[in-house]
Amino acid sequence: QVQLVESGGGLVQPGGSLRLSCPAPGSIFRFAAMAWYRQAPGNQRELVAYSTSGGSTNYTDSVKGRFTISRDNAKPTVYLQMNSLKPEDTAVYYCKMSIAFRDYWGQGTQVTVSS
C-alpha cells in the first residue's frame, strides 16, 4: 500500500515562501508521475503542477513563475517550492503519485496566506 504524507504547509504572509515535501516509496518513485493539487473551501480540487517520470513539468497558469515542482529520486521526494505567495493560494495542498494506471493521494497539508 502506497502512503504519501505531505509536509511543509503553514501560515505565511503575502509575498512569502513555503516548500512542500512529499516522500514516496523509493522502489517505484522514478517510474511515477508526481503532481501537486490544491483545494480551497468551496472549490473543486485543481491541478497546480506536475512532473512526469522523465522530469518534464507543467503548471497551472496562476502559479507559473512563482511555483516550482522538483523531484529528487535519491530521497525519493517531490517538492513544491512556492514563492511570492498570494492570499488566493490559500488551500489544502495534496500530493499525487500516478503509476501503473493507479493514483495515490496524500492526506493534504494546509497552506494559509494571510497578513
mmCIF file of C-alpha atoms in Angstrom:
data_model
loop_
_atom_site.group_PDB
_atom_site.id
_atom_site.type_symbol
_atom_site.label_atom_id
_atom_site.label_comp_id
_atom_site.label_asym_id
_atom_site.label_seq_id
_atom_site.Cartn_x
_atom_site.Cartn_y
_atom_site.Cartn_z
ATOM 1 C CA GLN A 1 0.000 0.000 0.000
ATOM 2 C CA VAL A 2 1.408 3.381 -1.046
ATOM 3 C CA GLN A 3 1.198 6.062 1.620
ATOM 4 C CA LEU A 4 2.002 9.670 0.881
ATOM 5 C CA VAL A 5 2.428 12.242 3.631
ATOM 6 C CA GLU A 6 2.813 15.885 2.720
ATOM 7 C CA SER A 7 4.616 18.347 4.958
ATOM 8 C CA GLY A 8 5.727 21.957 4.898
ATOM 9 C CA GLY A 9 2.423 23.778 4.992
ATOM 10 C CA GLY A 10 1.649 26.592 7.372
ATOM 11 C CA LEU A 11 0.754 30.235 7.762
ATOM 12 C CA VAL A 12 2.737 32.741 5.722
ATOM 13 C CA GLN A 13 2.348 36.419 4.897
ATOM 14 C CA PRO A 14 1.644 37.553 1.344
ATOM 15 C CA GLY A 15 4.863 37.606 -0.645
ATOM 16 C CA GLY A 16 6.381 34.882 1.475
ATOM 17 C CA SER A 17 7.587 31.415 0.563
ATOM 18 C CA LEU A 18 6.978 27.825 1.576
ATOM 19 C CA ARG A 19 8.335 24.496 0.398
ATOM 20 C CA LEU A 20 6.111 21.456 0.470
ATOM 21 C CA SER A 21 7.564 17.967 0.553
ATOM 22 C CA CYS A 22 6.087 14.585 -0.262
ATOM 23 C CA PRO A 23 8.249 11.491 0.262
ATOM 24 C CA ALA A 24 7.291 8.464 -1.805
ATOM 25 C CA PRO A 25 8.233 4.769 -1.995
ATOM 26 C CA GLY A 26 11.726 4.540 -3.402
ATOM 27 C CA SER A 27 11.209 1.376 -5.410
ATOM 28 C CA ILE A 28 8.694 2.966 -7.770
ATOM 29 C CA PHE A 29 9.267 6.695 -7.462
ATOM 30 C CA ARG A 30 11.489 7.080 -10.501
ATOM 31 C CA PHE A 31 8.799 5.490 -12.683
ATOM 32 C CA ALA A 32 5.918 7.608 -11.363
ATOM 33 C CA ALA A 33 4.386 10.871 -12.444
ATOM 34 C CA MET A 34 4.061 13.198 -9.484
ATOM 35 C CA ALA A 35 1.709 16.114 -9.069
ATOM 36 C CA TRP A 36 0.544 18.728 -6.613
ATOM 37 C CA TYR A 37 -3.112 19.677 -6.372
ATOM 38 C CA ARG A 38 -4.916 22.123 -4.148
ATOM 39 C CA GLN A 39 -8.421 22.629 -2.906
ATOM 40 C CA ALA A 40 -9.762 25.808 -1.385
ATOM 41 C CA PRO A 41 -13.017 25.859 0.616
ATOM 42 C CA GLY A 42 -15.994 25.700 -1.716
ATOM 43 C CA ASN A 43 -13.833 24.980 -4.738
ATOM 44 C CA GLN A 44 -13.001 21.864 -6.696
ATOM 45 C CA ARG A 45 -9.599 20.310 -6.366
ATOM 46 C CA GLU A 46 -7.313 21.723 -9.051
ATOM 47 C CA LEU A 47 -4.020 20.665 -10.537
ATOM 48 C CA VAL A 48 -1.199 23.029 -9.576
ATOM 49 C CA ALA A 49 1.890 21.363 -11.040
ATOM 50 C CA TYR A 50 3.038 18.002 -12.268
ATOM 51 C CA SER A 51 6.250 16.248 -13.138
ATOM 52 C CA THR A 52 6.490 13.270 -15.458
ATOM 53 C CA SER A 53 8.789 10.378 -14.628
ATOM 54 C CA GLY A 54 11.193 11.847 -17.161
ATOM 55 C CA GLY A 55 11.250 15.180 -15.392
ATOM 56 C CA SER A 56 9.085 17.272 -17.697
ATOM 57 C CA THR A 57 6.986 19.770 -15.773
ATOM 58 C CA ASN A 58 3.886 21.848 -16.267
ATOM 59 C CA TYR A 59 1.968 24.378 -14.171
ATOM 60 C CA THR A 60 -1.413 25.936 -13.980
ATOM 61 C CA ASP A 61 -1.308 29.488 -15.283
ATOM 62 C CA SER A 62 -1.943 31.148 -11.925
ATOM 63 C CA VAL A 63 1.299 29.806 -10.419
ATOM 64 C CA LYS A 64 3.659 29.999 -13.390
ATOM 65 C CA GLY A 65 6.800 31.881 -12.474
ATOM 66 C CA ARG A 66 6.088 31.563 -8.745
ATOM 67 C CA PHE A 67 5.931 27.824 -8.024
ATOM 68 C CA THR A 68 8.451 25.156 -8.920
ATOM 69 C CA ILE A 69 7.920 21.397 -8.774
ATOM 70 C CA SER A 70 11.021 19.291 -8.425
ATOM 71 C CA ARG A 71 11.866 15.721 -7.626
ATOM 72 C CA ASP A 72 14.818 14.038 -6.015
ATOM 73 C CA ASN A 73 14.997 10.392 -6.996
ATOM 74 C CA ALA A 74 17.672 9.768 -4.383
ATOM 75 C CA LYS A 75 15.495 10.891 -1.459
ATOM 76 C CA PRO A 76 12.939 9.987 -3.035
ATOM 77 C CA THR A 77 10.752 13.051 -2.651
ATOM 78 C CA VAL A 78 8.770 15.528 -4.706
ATOM 79 C CA TYR A 79 8.797 19.177 -3.686
ATOM 80 C CA LEU A 80 6.737 22.247 -4.417
ATOM 81 C CA GLN A 81 8.618 25.486 -3.898
ATOM 82 C CA MET A 82 6.126 28.305 -3.587
ATOM 83 C CA ASN A 83 7.332 31.883 -3.808
ATOM 84 C CA SER A 84 5.539 35.222 -3.906
ATOM 85 C CA LEU A 85 2.542 33.652 -2.235
ATOM 86 C CA LYS A 86 -0.820 35.351 -2.525
ATOM 87 C CA PRO A 87 -3.953 35.069 -0.388
ATOM 88 C CA GLU A 88 -5.634 33.242 -3.254
ATOM 89 C CA ASP A 89 -3.048 30.456 -2.896
ATOM 90 C CA THR A 90 -4.679 29.536 0.405
ATOM 91 C CA ALA A 91 -5.820 25.918 0.178
ATOM 92 C CA VAL A 92 -5.132 22.375 1.229
ATOM 93 C CA TYR A 93 -2.332 21.059 -0.962
ATOM 94 C CA TYR A 94 -2.241 17.406 -1.958
ATOM 95 C CA CYS A 95 0.474 15.246 -3.415
ATOM 96 C CA LYS A 96 -0.480 12.622 -6.001
ATOM 97 C CA MET A 97 1.533 9.743 -7.401
ATOM 98 C CA SER A 98 0.442 8.114 -10.652
ATOM 99 C CA ILE A 99 1.867 4.779 -11.719
ATOM 100 C CA ALA A 100 0.594 1.652 -13.436
ATOM 101 C CA PHE A 101 -2.780 3.268 -14.123
ATOM 102 C CA ARG A 102 -3.364 3.972 -10.432
ATOM 103 C CA ASP A 103 -3.388 7.190 -8.455
ATOM 104 C CA TYR A 104 -2.306 7.553 -4.844
ATOM 105 C CA TRP A 105 -3.062 10.628 -2.751
ATOM 106 C CA GLY A 106 -1.673 12.128 0.385
ATOM 107 C CA GLN A 107 -3.856 13.492 3.157
ATOM 108 C CA GLY A 108 -3.038 17.109 2.372
ATOM 109 C CA THR A 109 -1.281 19.973 4.096
ATOM 110 C CA GLN A 110 -2.848 23.358 4.801
ATOM 111 C CA VAL A 111 -1.309 26.481 3.307
ATOM 112 C CA THR A 112 -2.693 29.786 4.543
ATOM 113 C CA VAL A 113 -1.513 33.080 3.101
ATOM 114 C CA SER A 114 -2.638 35.965 5.252
ATOM 115 C CA SER A 115 -1.340 39.082 6.910
#
